[in-house]
Short mmCIF file of C-alpha atoms and ligand atoms in Angstrom, two decimals:
data_model
loop_
_atom_site.label_atom_id
_atom_site.label_comp_id
_atom_site.label_asym_id
_atom_site.label_seq_id
_atom_site.Cartn_x
_atom_site.Cartn_y
_atom_site.Cartn_z
CA MET R 1 19.73 -43.49 -0.20
CA ILE R 2 18.48 -39.96 -0.58
CA SER R 3 17.75 -38.12 2.64
CA CYS R 4 15.64 -35.12 3.55
CA SER R 5 17.50 -32.30 5.32
CA ILE R 6 17.64 -32.38 9.11
CA LYS R 7 18.46 -28.64 9.17
CA ARG R 8 15.41 -27.77 7.10
CA MET R 9 13.26 -30.15 9.13
CA GLU R 10 14.34 -28.43 12.34
CA ASP R 11 13.69 -24.99 10.86
CA LYS R 12 10.17 -26.04 9.89
CA ILE R 13 9.38 -27.41 13.37
CA VAL R 14 10.77 -24.30 15.10
CA THR R 15 8.98 -21.90 12.76
CA PHE R 16 5.56 -23.55 12.99
CA SER R 17 5.79 -23.93 16.78
CA LYS R 18 5.52 -20.13 17.02
CA PHE R 19 1.98 -20.05 15.63
CA GLY R 20 -0.17 -20.35 18.74
CA ASP R 21 2.79 -20.81 21.12
CA THR R 22 1.51 -21.11 24.70
CA GLY R 23 4.96 -20.39 26.10
CA ARG R 24 5.01 -23.76 27.86
CA GLY R 25 6.23 -25.94 25.00
CA GLY R 26 2.89 -26.37 23.29
CA ILE R 27 0.39 -24.54 21.11
CA THR R 28 -3.25 -23.58 21.02
CA ARG R 29 -4.04 -23.38 17.31
CA LEU R 30 -7.75 -23.90 16.89
CA SER R 31 -9.07 -24.37 13.39
CA LEU R 32 -9.32 -21.12 11.37
CA SER R 33 -8.19 -19.03 14.37
CA PRO R 34 -5.70 -16.18 13.72
CA GLU R 35 -2.90 -18.53 14.84
CA ALA R 36 -4.04 -21.27 12.44
CA LEU R 37 -4.22 -18.72 9.62
CA GLU R 38 -0.63 -17.65 10.36
CA ALA R 39 0.43 -21.29 10.05
CA ARG R 40 -1.48 -21.59 6.77
CA ASN R 41 0.11 -18.41 5.42
CA GLU R 42 3.59 -19.72 6.25
CA PHE R 43 2.75 -23.06 4.63
CA CYS R 44 1.54 -21.38 1.44
CA LYS R 45 4.51 -18.99 1.36
CA ARG R 46 6.92 -21.93 1.52
CA CYS R 47 5.00 -23.87 -1.12
CA LYS R 48 5.05 -20.87 -3.48
CA GLU R 49 8.80 -20.53 -2.99
CA LEU R 50 9.09 -24.14 -4.17
CA GLY R 51 7.08 -23.29 -7.28
CA MET R 52 4.04 -25.29 -6.17
CA GLU R 53 0.58 -24.48 -7.43
CA ILE R 54 -1.90 -23.80 -4.61
CA LYS R 55 -5.64 -24.41 -4.65
CA THR R 56 -8.22 -24.38 -1.87
CA ASP R 57 -11.66 -25.93 -1.91
CA ASP R 58 -14.97 -24.89 -0.38
CA MET R 59 -13.96 -26.41 3.00
CA ALA R 60 -10.64 -24.46 2.91
CA ASN R 61 -8.62 -27.64 2.44
CA ILE R 62 -5.30 -26.60 0.84
CA TYR R 63 -3.76 -28.54 -2.06
CA ALA R 64 -0.22 -27.49 -3.03
CA THR R 65 1.05 -29.33 -6.09
CA ILE R 66 4.35 -29.92 -7.87
CA PRO R 67 3.44 -30.76 -11.49
CA GLY R 68 4.39 -34.22 -12.77
CA GLU R 69 6.16 -35.07 -16.02
CA GLU R 70 3.10 -36.87 -17.36
CA ASP R 71 -0.64 -36.25 -17.36
CA LEU R 72 -1.46 -38.68 -14.54
CA PRO R 73 -3.41 -38.68 -11.27
CA ALA R 74 -1.63 -36.99 -8.36
CA ILE R 75 -0.08 -38.51 -5.26
CA MET R 76 -1.08 -36.81 -2.05
CA MET R 77 0.64 -36.49 1.32
CA GLY R 78 -0.18 -34.32 4.33
CA SER R 79 -2.28 -33.94 7.45
CA HIS R 80 -3.65 -31.01 9.50
CA LEU R 81 -2.30 -27.77 11.04
CA ASP R 82 -4.94 -27.21 13.74
CA SER R 83 -4.51 -28.32 17.36
CA VAL R 84 -6.58 -28.84 20.48
CA VAL R 85 -6.45 -26.31 23.33
CA GLN R 86 -2.96 -26.54 24.87
CA GLY R 87 -1.92 -29.15 22.36
CA GLY R 88 1.52 -30.11 21.12
CA ASN R 89 3.83 -29.29 18.22
CA TYR R 90 3.61 -32.70 16.54
CA ASP R 91 0.02 -33.92 16.17
CA GLY R 92 -1.03 -33.19 12.59
CA VAL R 93 1.54 -30.51 11.87
CA MET R 94 4.28 -33.16 11.61
CA GLY R 95 2.38 -34.81 8.75
CA VAL R 96 2.30 -31.45 6.95
CA LEU R 97 5.93 -30.52 7.70
CA THR R 98 7.38 -33.91 6.69
CA ALA R 99 5.32 -33.72 3.47
CA LEU R 100 6.61 -30.20 2.85
CA GLU R 101 10.18 -31.38 3.53
CA ALA R 102 9.73 -34.35 1.17
CA ALA R 103 8.40 -31.95 -1.50
CA GLU R 104 11.29 -29.56 -0.88
CA THR R 105 13.76 -32.44 -1.29
CA ILE R 106 12.13 -33.47 -4.56
CA VAL R 107 12.33 -29.90 -5.88
CA THR R 108 15.84 -29.02 -4.68
CA GLU R 109 17.36 -32.40 -5.61
CA LYS R 110 15.48 -32.29 -8.94
CA ILE R 111 14.09 -35.81 -8.43
CA GLY R 112 12.06 -36.73 -11.51
CA HIS R 113 8.49 -37.92 -11.02
CA ARG R 114 5.74 -38.85 -13.47
CA HIS R 115 2.77 -37.99 -11.27
CA PRO R 116 1.91 -34.59 -9.80
CA ILE R 117 2.73 -34.54 -6.07
CA THR R 118 0.34 -32.71 -3.77
CA VAL R 119 0.85 -31.62 -0.17
CA VAL R 120 -2.55 -31.37 1.49
CA VAL R 121 -3.73 -29.55 4.62
CA TRP R 122 -7.13 -30.71 5.89
CA THR R 123 -9.28 -28.13 7.66
CA ASN R 124 -10.52 -28.73 11.20
CA GLU R 125 -9.26 -32.22 11.90
CA GLU R 126 -9.40 -31.79 15.65
CA GLY R 127 -12.97 -30.58 15.97
CA ALA R 128 -11.74 -28.72 19.05
CA ARG R 129 -13.30 -25.41 18.01
CA PHE R 130 -16.04 -26.66 15.70
CA GLU R 131 -17.36 -30.19 16.27
CA PRO R 132 -17.05 -32.85 14.90
CA ALA R 133 -13.45 -33.99 14.37
CA MET R 134 -12.19 -34.75 10.84
CA MET R 135 -14.84 -32.37 9.57
CA SER R 136 -13.54 -31.47 6.12
CA SER R 137 -12.25 -34.88 5.04
CA GLY R 138 -15.63 -36.09 6.31
CA VAL R 139 -17.54 -33.62 4.14
CA ILE R 140 -15.65 -34.35 0.93
CA THR R 141 -16.07 -38.11 1.42
CA GLY R 142 -19.78 -37.78 2.12
CA LYS R 143 -19.65 -38.69 5.83
CA PHE R 144 -21.09 -35.37 7.00
CA LYS R 145 -23.62 -33.00 5.45
CA LYS R 146 -21.93 -29.73 4.57
CA GLU R 147 -24.91 -27.55 5.62
CA VAL R 148 -24.90 -29.14 9.08
CA MET R 149 -21.15 -28.58 9.40
CA LEU R 150 -21.40 -24.92 8.33
CA ALA R 151 -23.80 -24.34 11.23
CA SER R 152 -21.40 -25.82 13.81
CA LYS R 153 -20.61 -23.11 16.39
CA ASP R 154 -17.60 -22.43 18.58
CA THR R 155 -17.99 -21.41 22.24
CA LYS R 156 -18.26 -17.73 21.21
CA GLY R 157 -21.18 -18.44 18.90
CA VAL R 158 -19.17 -18.05 15.68
CA THR R 159 -20.30 -20.55 13.05
CA PHE R 160 -17.90 -22.61 10.98
CA LYS R 161 -19.37 -20.87 7.92
CA GLU R 162 -18.50 -17.42 9.30
CA ALA R 163 -14.97 -18.55 10.18
CA LEU R 164 -14.53 -20.08 6.72
CA GLU R 165 -15.67 -16.93 4.94
CA ALA R 166 -13.47 -14.70 7.08
CA SER R 167 -10.40 -16.93 6.66
CA GLY R 168 -9.59 -16.01 3.06
CA TYR R 169 -9.00 -19.72 2.45
CA MET R 170 -12.44 -20.70 1.21
CA GLY R 171 -12.13 -21.76 -2.41
CA ASP R 172 -14.36 -23.30 -5.01
CA ILE R 173 -16.24 -26.58 -4.56
CA GLU R 174 -14.77 -27.53 -7.97
CA ASN R 175 -11.36 -27.67 -6.31
CA ARG R 176 -12.28 -30.50 -3.97
CA MET R 177 -10.10 -33.55 -4.51
CA ASN R 178 -11.74 -35.71 -7.11
CA PRO R 179 -10.97 -39.43 -6.67
CA ASN R 180 -10.25 -39.69 -10.41
CA ASP R 181 -7.47 -37.12 -10.11
CA TYR R 182 -5.64 -38.72 -7.17
CA MET R 183 -4.14 -42.18 -6.80
CA ALA R 184 -2.82 -42.14 -3.23
CA LEU R 185 -2.77 -40.43 0.13
CA VAL R 186 0.09 -41.06 2.55
CA GLU R 187 -0.41 -39.37 5.92
CA LEU R 188 2.44 -39.31 8.40
CA HIS R 189 1.36 -38.80 12.00
CA VAL R 190 2.77 -39.11 15.49
CA GLU R 191 1.62 -42.31 17.15
CA GLN R 192 -0.04 -40.51 20.08
CA GLY R 193 0.55 -43.62 22.18
CA PRO R 194 3.47 -45.36 23.94
CA VAL R 195 3.95 -48.50 21.81
CA LEU R 196 6.66 -47.49 19.29
CA GLU R 197 8.85 -45.94 21.97
CA ALA R 198 8.40 -48.89 24.33
CA GLU R 199 9.21 -51.35 21.54
CA LYS R 200 12.17 -49.17 20.45
CA LYS R 201 10.86 -48.74 16.89
CA ASP R 202 11.48 -45.73 14.66
CA ILE R 203 8.62 -46.26 12.24
CA GLY R 204 5.08 -47.56 12.65
CA ILE R 205 3.68 -49.28 9.58
CA VAL R 206 0.00 -48.52 9.97
CA GLU R 207 -2.19 -51.34 8.70
CA GLY R 208 -5.46 -49.59 9.42
CA VAL R 209 -7.59 -47.80 11.99
CA VAL R 210 -9.32 -49.84 14.66
CA GLY R 211 -13.08 -50.10 14.79
CA MET R 212 -14.82 -48.63 17.80
CA ILE R 213 -18.11 -48.28 19.59
CA ASN R 214 -19.28 -45.59 21.94
CA TYR R 215 -22.14 -46.27 24.34
CA GLU R 216 -23.85 -44.21 26.98
CA PHE R 217 -25.22 -45.87 30.11
CA THR R 218 -27.87 -44.31 32.33
CA LEU R 219 -28.51 -45.40 35.92
CA THR R 220 -31.63 -44.02 37.52
CA GLY R 221 -32.17 -44.13 41.28
CA GLN R 222 -33.75 -41.75 43.76
CA ALA R 223 -32.41 -38.46 45.11
CA ASP R 224 -32.79 -38.37 48.91
CA HIS R 225 -31.19 -36.72 51.89
CA ALA R 226 -27.64 -37.92 52.56
CA GLY R 227 -28.14 -37.69 56.33
CA SER R 228 -31.60 -39.11 56.92
CA THR R 229 -31.77 -42.02 54.48
CA PRO R 230 -30.42 -45.30 55.94
CA MET R 231 -28.20 -47.23 53.54
CA LYS R 232 -30.67 -50.06 53.05
CA TYR R 233 -33.39 -47.69 51.74
CA ARG R 234 -31.18 -45.99 49.19
CA LYS R 235 -31.31 -46.07 45.42
CA ASP R 236 -27.88 -44.59 44.73
CA ALA R 237 -27.33 -44.27 40.98
CA LEU R 238 -23.61 -43.52 41.33
CA PHE R 239 -22.99 -46.61 43.45
CA ALA R 240 -24.91 -48.66 40.86
CA ALA R 241 -22.79 -47.11 38.08
CA THR R 242 -19.56 -48.20 39.82
CA LYS R 243 -20.93 -51.76 39.89
CA VAL R 244 -21.62 -51.65 36.15
CA ILE R 245 -18.20 -50.19 35.36
CA GLY R 246 -16.54 -52.82 37.55
CA TYR R 247 -18.49 -55.61 35.86
CA LEU R 248 -17.61 -54.35 32.37
CA HIS R 249 -13.90 -54.14 33.23
CA GLU R 250 -13.89 -57.66 34.63
CA GLU R 251 -15.62 -59.11 31.57
CA PHE R 252 -13.68 -57.11 28.96
CA ASP R 253 -10.38 -58.17 30.50
CA LYS R 254 -11.26 -61.77 29.59
CA LEU R 255 -11.28 -60.77 25.89
CA ASP R 256 -8.29 -60.07 23.63
CA SER R 257 -5.44 -58.09 25.25
CA LYS R 258 -5.45 -55.58 22.36
CA LEU R 259 -8.94 -54.43 23.33
CA VAL R 260 -8.91 -50.93 24.85
CA TYR R 261 -11.91 -49.42 26.61
CA THR R 262 -12.55 -46.21 28.48
CA THR R 263 -15.15 -44.50 30.59
CA GLY R 264 -14.13 -40.94 29.84
CA ARG R 265 -17.24 -39.00 30.79
CA ILE R 266 -19.47 -39.39 33.80
CA THR R 267 -22.14 -37.05 35.09
CA ALA R 268 -24.11 -37.28 38.32
CA SER R 269 -27.34 -35.48 39.00
CA PRO R 270 -28.17 -33.48 41.02
CA ASN R 271 -24.40 -33.52 41.85
CA ILE R 272 -24.78 -32.01 45.30
CA HIS R 273 -22.65 -33.29 48.15
CA THR R 274 -25.61 -33.74 50.53
CA VAL R 275 -27.89 -35.52 48.07
CA ILE R 276 -27.90 -39.18 46.96
CA PRO R 277 -27.26 -39.23 43.20
CA GLU R 278 -30.46 -39.81 41.26
CA VAL R 279 -29.26 -40.06 37.65
CA VAL R 280 -25.77 -41.05 36.54
CA LYS R 281 -24.71 -41.21 32.92
CA PHE R 282 -21.36 -42.54 31.74
CA THR R 283 -19.79 -43.34 28.39
CA LEU R 284 -17.98 -46.42 27.27
CA ASP R 285 -15.54 -46.25 24.34
CA ALA R 286 -14.17 -49.63 23.18
CA ARG R 287 -11.74 -50.21 20.28
CA HIS R 288 -10.28 -53.25 18.57
CA GLN R 289 -9.17 -54.08 15.03
CA ASP R 290 -11.17 -57.34 14.90
CA PRO R 291 -14.94 -56.85 14.46
CA GLU R 292 -15.48 -60.21 16.24
CA VAL R 293 -14.00 -58.78 19.45
CA ILE R 294 -16.19 -55.68 19.18
CA LYS R 295 -19.17 -57.99 18.78
CA GLN R 296 -18.24 -59.76 22.01
CA VAL R 297 -18.01 -56.38 23.75
CA VAL R 298 -21.54 -55.57 22.64
CA GLU R 299 -22.76 -58.98 23.87
CA ILE R 300 -21.29 -58.26 27.30
CA ILE R 301 -22.99 -54.85 27.36
CA GLN R 302 -26.30 -56.48 26.49
CA LYS R 303 -25.97 -58.87 29.44
CA VAL R 304 -25.82 -56.08 32.03
CA PRO R 305 -29.01 -56.51 34.12
CA SER R 306 -31.62 -53.79 33.80
CA GLU R 307 -31.81 -53.42 37.59
CA ILE R 308 -28.68 -52.94 39.71
CA GLU R 309 -28.62 -51.92 43.39
CA LYS R 310 -32.32 -51.04 43.09
CA CYS R 311 -31.54 -48.61 40.22
CA GLN R 312 -32.76 -48.86 36.64
CA MET R 313 -30.08 -49.35 34.00
CA SER R 314 -30.37 -48.52 30.30
CA PHE R 315 -27.83 -47.97 27.54
CA LYS R 316 -27.70 -46.69 23.98
CA GLU R 317 -25.13 -46.60 21.22
CA LEU R 318 -23.94 -43.02 20.61
CA TRP R 319 -21.86 -43.87 17.56
CA SER R 320 -19.51 -46.43 16.09
CA ARG R 321 -17.06 -46.93 13.25
CA LYS R 322 -15.83 -50.01 11.45
CA THR R 323 -12.19 -51.08 11.26
CA ILE R 324 -10.49 -49.53 8.23
CA ALA R 325 -7.74 -51.46 6.44
CA PHE R 326 -5.23 -49.35 4.51
CA TYR R 327 -4.12 -50.14 0.94
CA GLU R 328 -1.87 -53.17 1.22
CA GLU R 329 0.58 -52.31 -1.52
CA TYR R 330 1.30 -48.90 0.03
CA VAL R 331 1.52 -50.40 3.52
CA ASP R 332 4.17 -52.75 2.11
CA PHE R 333 6.06 -49.82 0.54
CA VAL R 334 6.31 -48.19 3.96
CA GLU R 335 7.70 -51.39 5.45
CA LYS R 336 10.18 -51.89 2.59
CA ASN R 337 11.44 -48.32 2.90
CA ALA R 338 11.87 -48.49 6.68
CA ASN R 339 13.97 -51.63 6.06
CA GLU R 340 16.01 -50.05 3.28
CA TYR R 341 16.91 -47.08 5.47
CA GLU R 342 17.69 -49.59 8.25
CA TYR R 343 15.15 -47.97 10.57
CA SER R 344 13.50 -50.31 13.06
CA SER R 345 9.79 -50.70 12.45
CA MET R 346 6.67 -52.60 13.39
CA ARG R 347 3.17 -53.06 12.06
CA LEU R 348 0.31 -51.68 14.11
CA TYR R 349 -3.22 -50.31 13.96
CA SER R 350 -4.16 -46.75 14.82
CA GLY R 351 -6.46 -46.28 17.80
CA PRO R 352 -7.20 -42.60 17.10
CA GLY R 353 -9.06 -41.57 13.97
CA HIS R 354 -7.27 -39.64 11.22
CA ASP R 355 -8.24 -37.92 7.97
CA ALA R 356 -6.61 -40.78 6.01
CA GLN R 357 -9.26 -43.10 7.39
CA TYR R 358 -12.03 -41.14 5.62
CA ILE R 359 -9.98 -40.50 2.49
CA SER R 360 -9.21 -44.24 2.22
CA ASP R 361 -12.87 -44.67 1.27
CA ILE R 362 -12.28 -42.87 -2.01
CA ILE R 363 -8.59 -43.37 -2.90
CA PRO R 364 -5.94 -45.92 -1.86
CA SER R 365 -4.38 -44.59 1.35
CA THR R 366 -1.97 -45.42 4.12
CA MET R 367 -0.22 -43.88 7.12
CA ILE R 368 3.23 -43.75 8.68
CA PHE R 369 3.64 -43.37 12.45
CA ILE R 370 6.62 -41.95 14.31
CA PRO R 371 7.05 -42.33 18.09
CA SER R 372 5.53 -40.04 20.71
CA GLU R 373 7.78 -39.58 23.75
CA ASN R 374 6.14 -41.27 26.76
CA GLY R 375 3.06 -41.69 24.58
CA HIS R 376 1.94 -38.12 25.39
CA SER R 377 -0.35 -36.39 22.91
CA HIS R 378 -3.06 -33.72 22.86
CA CYS R 379 -1.00 -31.94 25.52
CA GLU R 380 1.97 -29.57 25.68
CA LYS R 381 4.33 -32.41 26.59
CA GLU R 382 3.85 -33.98 23.16
CA PHE R 383 7.33 -34.58 21.73
CA THR R 384 9.09 -36.54 18.99
CA PRO R 385 12.89 -36.22 18.64
CA LEU R 386 14.06 -34.38 15.52
CA GLU R 387 15.92 -37.48 14.26
CA ASN R 388 12.66 -39.44 14.33
CA CYS R 389 10.88 -36.70 12.40
CA LEU R 390 13.60 -36.88 9.75
CA LYS R 391 13.32 -40.67 9.56
CA GLY R 392 9.59 -40.31 9.05
CA ALA R 393 10.15 -37.73 6.31
CA ASN R 394 12.59 -40.07 4.53
CA VAL R 395 10.21 -43.02 4.60
CA LEU R 396 7.42 -40.74 3.41
CA LEU R 397 9.55 -39.43 0.54
CA GLN R 398 10.57 -42.91 -0.63
CA THR R 399 7.01 -44.20 -0.35
CA ILE R 400 5.74 -41.35 -2.52
CA LEU R 401 8.49 -42.11 -5.07
CA ASP R 402 7.64 -45.84 -5.01
CA ILE R 403 3.99 -45.03 -5.68
CA ASP R 404 5.13 -42.73 -8.50
CA ARG R 405 7.12 -45.52 -10.15
CA LYS R 406 4.59 -48.31 -9.83
ZN1 ZN A 1 -3.91 -35.43 14.34
#
């Protein structure tokens, strides 16, 4: 079977790791920052060298296309080039570099294809500089209002609109991907979790993205002096919060073992070491592929008493998303190709969100995962061995060619 080039793959990884290099094995490449623009320039330079036609839309998404032999809708592959602060060299960028390598293989090996093939770079996937995450795929699929997104500010007060205009990558709204002109998106991504490595699998066949809920709980007690208030008179909101968290863990653990849940943010007020906490807020993020399990999670939340340890308890949903199932035929292509290359593989759902999840609303989409060493991601330790990156690129290439032939 045809293979992408491991030498070229390595060169791409090494080259792109310089844009935003922290010097400690990772990168800080915030969306539309000078470092991100360097990465974009390098991407476009390489695409031009391959004879690809480059367009950008009004959200600065980049579409680089190899023309097809027939007048047909295009097949898309790609991901994002931006990172979080002190992020790694694999999240997002690997989806772009494997797509670029697959395109380069098609061009240099003169592999015939009927459909145009487009490598896409989505703007501001991370939402690390301008909130929210998956901003541009969200705008073009109607999830977010563009005017609201343009007003999003970074910590220096720069708006997304200002950064877009200064980037040189803002194109015409006409250039946005039109669902009639595209028949597929395949996004390769690092798993960002420990499962593939632990199960000794090269390729993750991603069936969809798990549904999730995000709640905020508020416990309200009474701030009093830490020295003069006997324990029995206290209304300690932080102590009450630990009881709620403990209860939720106990109950959730009785549900399906694939359920994951997290309290990632907690704030105490007044947050002074000599004062009993008066108000404590904490979040609860819960994810599972089966909506029934999520429903049970919500039922458990609703059963939390409104008074705990003499404190008042309330909760509200901050946001939620439904489970997304990817396009079955393309999911099957990924599995078939992993088998044909004799790479080990397994089916799984993505816990994190990805651009493909929004795009799958408007065109048939799927994803390919490759392992993350020790499950590390969104940190400088993020790593995937070169051989695994090449395997991912090969499966991506064959999947694109299968879609082309169907
Ligand atoms: Zn990503």
